[in-house]
Tab-separated table of C-alpha atoms in Angstrom:
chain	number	residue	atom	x	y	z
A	1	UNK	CA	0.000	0.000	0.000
A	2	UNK	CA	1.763	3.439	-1.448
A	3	UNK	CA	0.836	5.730	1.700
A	4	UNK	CA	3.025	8.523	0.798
A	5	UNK	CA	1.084	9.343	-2.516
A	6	UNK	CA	-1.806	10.146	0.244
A	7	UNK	CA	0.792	12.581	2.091
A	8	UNK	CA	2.939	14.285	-0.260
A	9	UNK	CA	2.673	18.067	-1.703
A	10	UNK	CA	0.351	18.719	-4.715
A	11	UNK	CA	3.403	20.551	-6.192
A	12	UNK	CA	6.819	21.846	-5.820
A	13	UNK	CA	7.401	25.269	-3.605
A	14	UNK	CA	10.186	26.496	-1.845
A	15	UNK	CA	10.422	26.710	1.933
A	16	UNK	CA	11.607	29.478	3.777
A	17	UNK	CA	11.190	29.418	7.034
A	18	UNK	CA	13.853	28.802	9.708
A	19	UNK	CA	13.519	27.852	13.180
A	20	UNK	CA	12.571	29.862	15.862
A	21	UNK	CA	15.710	32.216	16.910
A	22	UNK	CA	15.950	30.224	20.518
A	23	UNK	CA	16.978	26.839	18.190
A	24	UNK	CA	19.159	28.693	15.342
A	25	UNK	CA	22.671	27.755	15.450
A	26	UNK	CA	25.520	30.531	15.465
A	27	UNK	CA	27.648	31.376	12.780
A	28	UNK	CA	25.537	29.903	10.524
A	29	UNK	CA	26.475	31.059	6.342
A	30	UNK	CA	23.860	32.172	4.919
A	31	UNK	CA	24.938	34.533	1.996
A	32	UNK	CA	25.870	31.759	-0.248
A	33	UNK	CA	23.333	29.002	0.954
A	34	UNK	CA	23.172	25.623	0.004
A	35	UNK	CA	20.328	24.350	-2.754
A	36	UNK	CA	18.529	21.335	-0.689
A	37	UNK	CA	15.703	19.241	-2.764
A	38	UNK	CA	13.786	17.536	-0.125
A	39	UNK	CA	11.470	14.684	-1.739
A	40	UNK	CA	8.304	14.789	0.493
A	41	UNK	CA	7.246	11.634	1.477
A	42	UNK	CA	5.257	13.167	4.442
A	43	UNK	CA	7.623	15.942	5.724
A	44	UNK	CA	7.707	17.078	8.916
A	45	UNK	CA	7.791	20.807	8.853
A	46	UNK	CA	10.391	21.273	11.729
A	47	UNK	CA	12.825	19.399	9.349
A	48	UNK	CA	12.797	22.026	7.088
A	49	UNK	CA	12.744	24.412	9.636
A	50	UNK	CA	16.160	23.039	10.567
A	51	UNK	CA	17.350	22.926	7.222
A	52	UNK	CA	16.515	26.968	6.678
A	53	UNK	CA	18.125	27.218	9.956
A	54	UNK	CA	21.438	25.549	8.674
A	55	UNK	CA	21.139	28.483	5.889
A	56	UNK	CA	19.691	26.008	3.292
A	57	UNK	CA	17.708	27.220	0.416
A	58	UNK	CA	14.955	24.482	0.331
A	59	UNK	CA	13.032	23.272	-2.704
A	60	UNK	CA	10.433	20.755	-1.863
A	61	UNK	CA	8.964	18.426	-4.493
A	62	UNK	CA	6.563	15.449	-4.862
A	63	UNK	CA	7.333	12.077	-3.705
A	64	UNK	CA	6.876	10.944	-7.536
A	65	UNK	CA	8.554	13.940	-9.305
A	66	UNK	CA	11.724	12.099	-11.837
A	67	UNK	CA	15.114	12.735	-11.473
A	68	UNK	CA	15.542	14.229	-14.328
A	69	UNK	CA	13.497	16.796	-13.116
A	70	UNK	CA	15.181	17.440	-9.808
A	71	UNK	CA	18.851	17.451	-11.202
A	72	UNK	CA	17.267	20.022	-13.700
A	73	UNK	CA	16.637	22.533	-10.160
A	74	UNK	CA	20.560	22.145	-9.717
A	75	UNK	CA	20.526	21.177	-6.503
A	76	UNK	CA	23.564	21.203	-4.242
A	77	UNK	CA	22.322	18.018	-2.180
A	78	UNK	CA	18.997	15.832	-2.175
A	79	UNK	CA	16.648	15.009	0.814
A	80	UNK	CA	14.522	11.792	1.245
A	81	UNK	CA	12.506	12.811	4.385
A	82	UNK	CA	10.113	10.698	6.448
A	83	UNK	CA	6.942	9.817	5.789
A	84	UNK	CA	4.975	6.571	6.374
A	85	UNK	CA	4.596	3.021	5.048
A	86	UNK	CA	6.770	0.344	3.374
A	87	UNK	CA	9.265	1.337	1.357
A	88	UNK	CA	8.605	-1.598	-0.432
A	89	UNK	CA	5.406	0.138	-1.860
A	90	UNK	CA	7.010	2.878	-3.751
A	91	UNK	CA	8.988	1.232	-6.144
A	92	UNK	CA	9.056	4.860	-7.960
A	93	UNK	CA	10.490	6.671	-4.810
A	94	UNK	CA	13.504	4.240	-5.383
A	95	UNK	CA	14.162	4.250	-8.902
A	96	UNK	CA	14.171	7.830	-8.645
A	97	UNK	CA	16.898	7.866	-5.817
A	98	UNK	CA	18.881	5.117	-7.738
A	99	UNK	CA	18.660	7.351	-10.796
A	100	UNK	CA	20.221	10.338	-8.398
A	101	UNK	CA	22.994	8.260	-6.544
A	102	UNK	CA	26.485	9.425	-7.732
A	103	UNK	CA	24.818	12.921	-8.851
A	104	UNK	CA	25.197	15.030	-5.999
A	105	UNK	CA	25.285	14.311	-1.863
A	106	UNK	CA	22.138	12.867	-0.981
A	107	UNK	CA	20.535	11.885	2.479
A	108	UNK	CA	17.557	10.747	3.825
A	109	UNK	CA	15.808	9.431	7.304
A	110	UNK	CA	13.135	7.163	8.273
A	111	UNK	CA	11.351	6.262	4.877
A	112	UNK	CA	13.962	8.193	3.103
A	113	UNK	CA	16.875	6.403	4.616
A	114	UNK	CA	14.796	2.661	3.739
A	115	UNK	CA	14.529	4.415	0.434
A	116	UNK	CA	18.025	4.784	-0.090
A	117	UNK	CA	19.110	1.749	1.413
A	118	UNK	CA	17.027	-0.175	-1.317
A	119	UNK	CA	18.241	2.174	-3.873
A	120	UNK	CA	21.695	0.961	-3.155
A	121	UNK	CA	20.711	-2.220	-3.515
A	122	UNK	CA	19.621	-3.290	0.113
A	123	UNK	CA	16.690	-5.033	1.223
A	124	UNK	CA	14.727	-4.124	4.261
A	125	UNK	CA	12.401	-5.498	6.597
A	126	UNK	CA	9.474	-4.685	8.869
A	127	UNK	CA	10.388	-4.558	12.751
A	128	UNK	CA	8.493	-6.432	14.998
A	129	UNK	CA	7.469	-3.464	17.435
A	130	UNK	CA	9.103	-0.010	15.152
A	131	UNK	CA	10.912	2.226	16.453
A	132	UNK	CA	8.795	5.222	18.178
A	133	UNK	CA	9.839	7.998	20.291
A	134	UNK	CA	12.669	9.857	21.998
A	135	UNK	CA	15.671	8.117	24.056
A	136	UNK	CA	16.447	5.752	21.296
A	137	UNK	CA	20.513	5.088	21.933
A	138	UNK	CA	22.358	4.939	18.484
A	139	UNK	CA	26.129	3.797	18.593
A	140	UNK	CA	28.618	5.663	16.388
A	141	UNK	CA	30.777	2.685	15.267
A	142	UNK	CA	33.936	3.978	14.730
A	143	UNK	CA	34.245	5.851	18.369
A	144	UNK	CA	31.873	3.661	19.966
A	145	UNK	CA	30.276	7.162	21.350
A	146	UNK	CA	26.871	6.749	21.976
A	147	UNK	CA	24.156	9.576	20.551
A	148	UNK	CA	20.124	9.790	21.663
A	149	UNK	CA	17.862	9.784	18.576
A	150	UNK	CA	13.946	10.308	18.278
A	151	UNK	CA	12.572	7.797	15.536
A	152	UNK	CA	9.351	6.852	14.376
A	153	UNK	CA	9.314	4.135	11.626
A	154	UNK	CA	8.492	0.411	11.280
A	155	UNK	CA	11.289	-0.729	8.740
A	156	UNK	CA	15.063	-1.125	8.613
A	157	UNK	CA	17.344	-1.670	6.533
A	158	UNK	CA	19.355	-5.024	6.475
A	159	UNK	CA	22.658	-4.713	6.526
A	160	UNK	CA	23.832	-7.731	5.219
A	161	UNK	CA	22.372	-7.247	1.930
A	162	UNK	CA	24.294	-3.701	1.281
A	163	UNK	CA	27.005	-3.458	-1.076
A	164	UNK	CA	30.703	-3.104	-1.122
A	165	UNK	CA	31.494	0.188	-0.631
A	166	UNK	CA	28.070	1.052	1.603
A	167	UNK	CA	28.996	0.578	5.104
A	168	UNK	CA	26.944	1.158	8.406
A	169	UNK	CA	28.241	3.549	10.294
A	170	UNK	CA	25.803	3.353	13.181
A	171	UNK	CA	23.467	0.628	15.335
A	172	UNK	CA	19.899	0.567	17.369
A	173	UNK	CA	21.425	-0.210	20.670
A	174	UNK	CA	18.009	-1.630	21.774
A	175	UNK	CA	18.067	-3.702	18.528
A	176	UNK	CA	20.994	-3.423	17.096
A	177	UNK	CA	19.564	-2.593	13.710
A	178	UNK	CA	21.322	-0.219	11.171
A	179	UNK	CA	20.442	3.457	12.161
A	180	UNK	CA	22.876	4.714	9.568
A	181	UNK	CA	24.707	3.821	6.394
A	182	UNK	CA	27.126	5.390	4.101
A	183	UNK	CA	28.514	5.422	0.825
A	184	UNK	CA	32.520	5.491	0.663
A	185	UNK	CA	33.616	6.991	-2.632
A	186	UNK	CA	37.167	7.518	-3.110
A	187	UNK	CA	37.892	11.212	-3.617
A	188	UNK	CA	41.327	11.258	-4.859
A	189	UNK	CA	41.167	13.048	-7.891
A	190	UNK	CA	44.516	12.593	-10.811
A	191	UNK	CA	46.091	14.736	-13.121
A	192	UNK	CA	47.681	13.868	-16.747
């Protein structure tokens, strides 16, 4: 069942506003801000109040709009936000993402990150309770430093079906499921 074609935007717009001055961050750039597509697949609002906050210029779009038309907006980075449901259900929310992998940075949580993960190639699975609420403890892998997260979806992604080259950088401590992955592409760069 597609549940995010029930949620999504009508159309594109851009969104402005930033978060409340108590929750801006200092010494935050804003005179040469960074072009965010967000794909909204049920958006929370405060997201993209954070975003603005971060000095992001936001462009949100459709959960089914192509690629081809969100390379054409020149974005500096792409967003696959939240939203509810199996990502199994929107087959189109994935071919678009693999279609945008390797164009520019892109990122995603909850039904974005599931998105991505079978984008890459990944399979995920339903959880037998979800994961709802504040106090969730996430484990940084490489430090072992441990971070509190607020989550509120009902699929994961399984690890062991990720590629070479997509690691997971963090774990569920209550489940140890993947809380996030992350594509390792070489930057060196050579000259003739």
């Amino acid at each position: 069942l597609d549940m995010i074609s029930e949620v999504t935007c009508e159309k594109s717009y851009e969104w402005k506003d930033p978060s409340i001055p108590e929750w801006d961050f200092a010494g935050v750039q804003k005179e040469d801000p960074l072009h965010v597509v967000a794909y909204d697949f049920g958006i929370k609002h405060n997201i993209l109040r954070r975003l603005a906050s971060h000095g992001c210029r936001i462009t949100v779009v459709p959960a089914s709009t192509p690629a081809d038309e969100v390379k054409s907006l020149n974005p500096d980075g792409i967003f696959f936000s939240n939203g509810p449901g199996d990502p199994s259900a929107v087959p189109y929310a994935v071919e678009n993402a693999k279609q945008l992998l390797g164009e520019v940075p892109v990122f995603g949580i909850c039904m974005g990150h599931q998105v991505l993960g079978q984008a890459f190639g990944g399979k995920t699975f339903k959880l037998k309770f979800g994961h709802h609420g504040g106090n969730h403890p996430v484990a940084y892998l490489a430090t072992g430093r441990v971070e509190i997260s607020a989550q509120n979806h009902n699929y994961a992604v399984d690890p062991s079906t990720l590629p070479d080259g997509v690691e997971v950088t963090h774990i569920n401590l209550n489940d140890g499921t993947c809380a996030v992955f992350q594509e390792f592409v070489d930057m060196m760069l050579s000259k003739k």
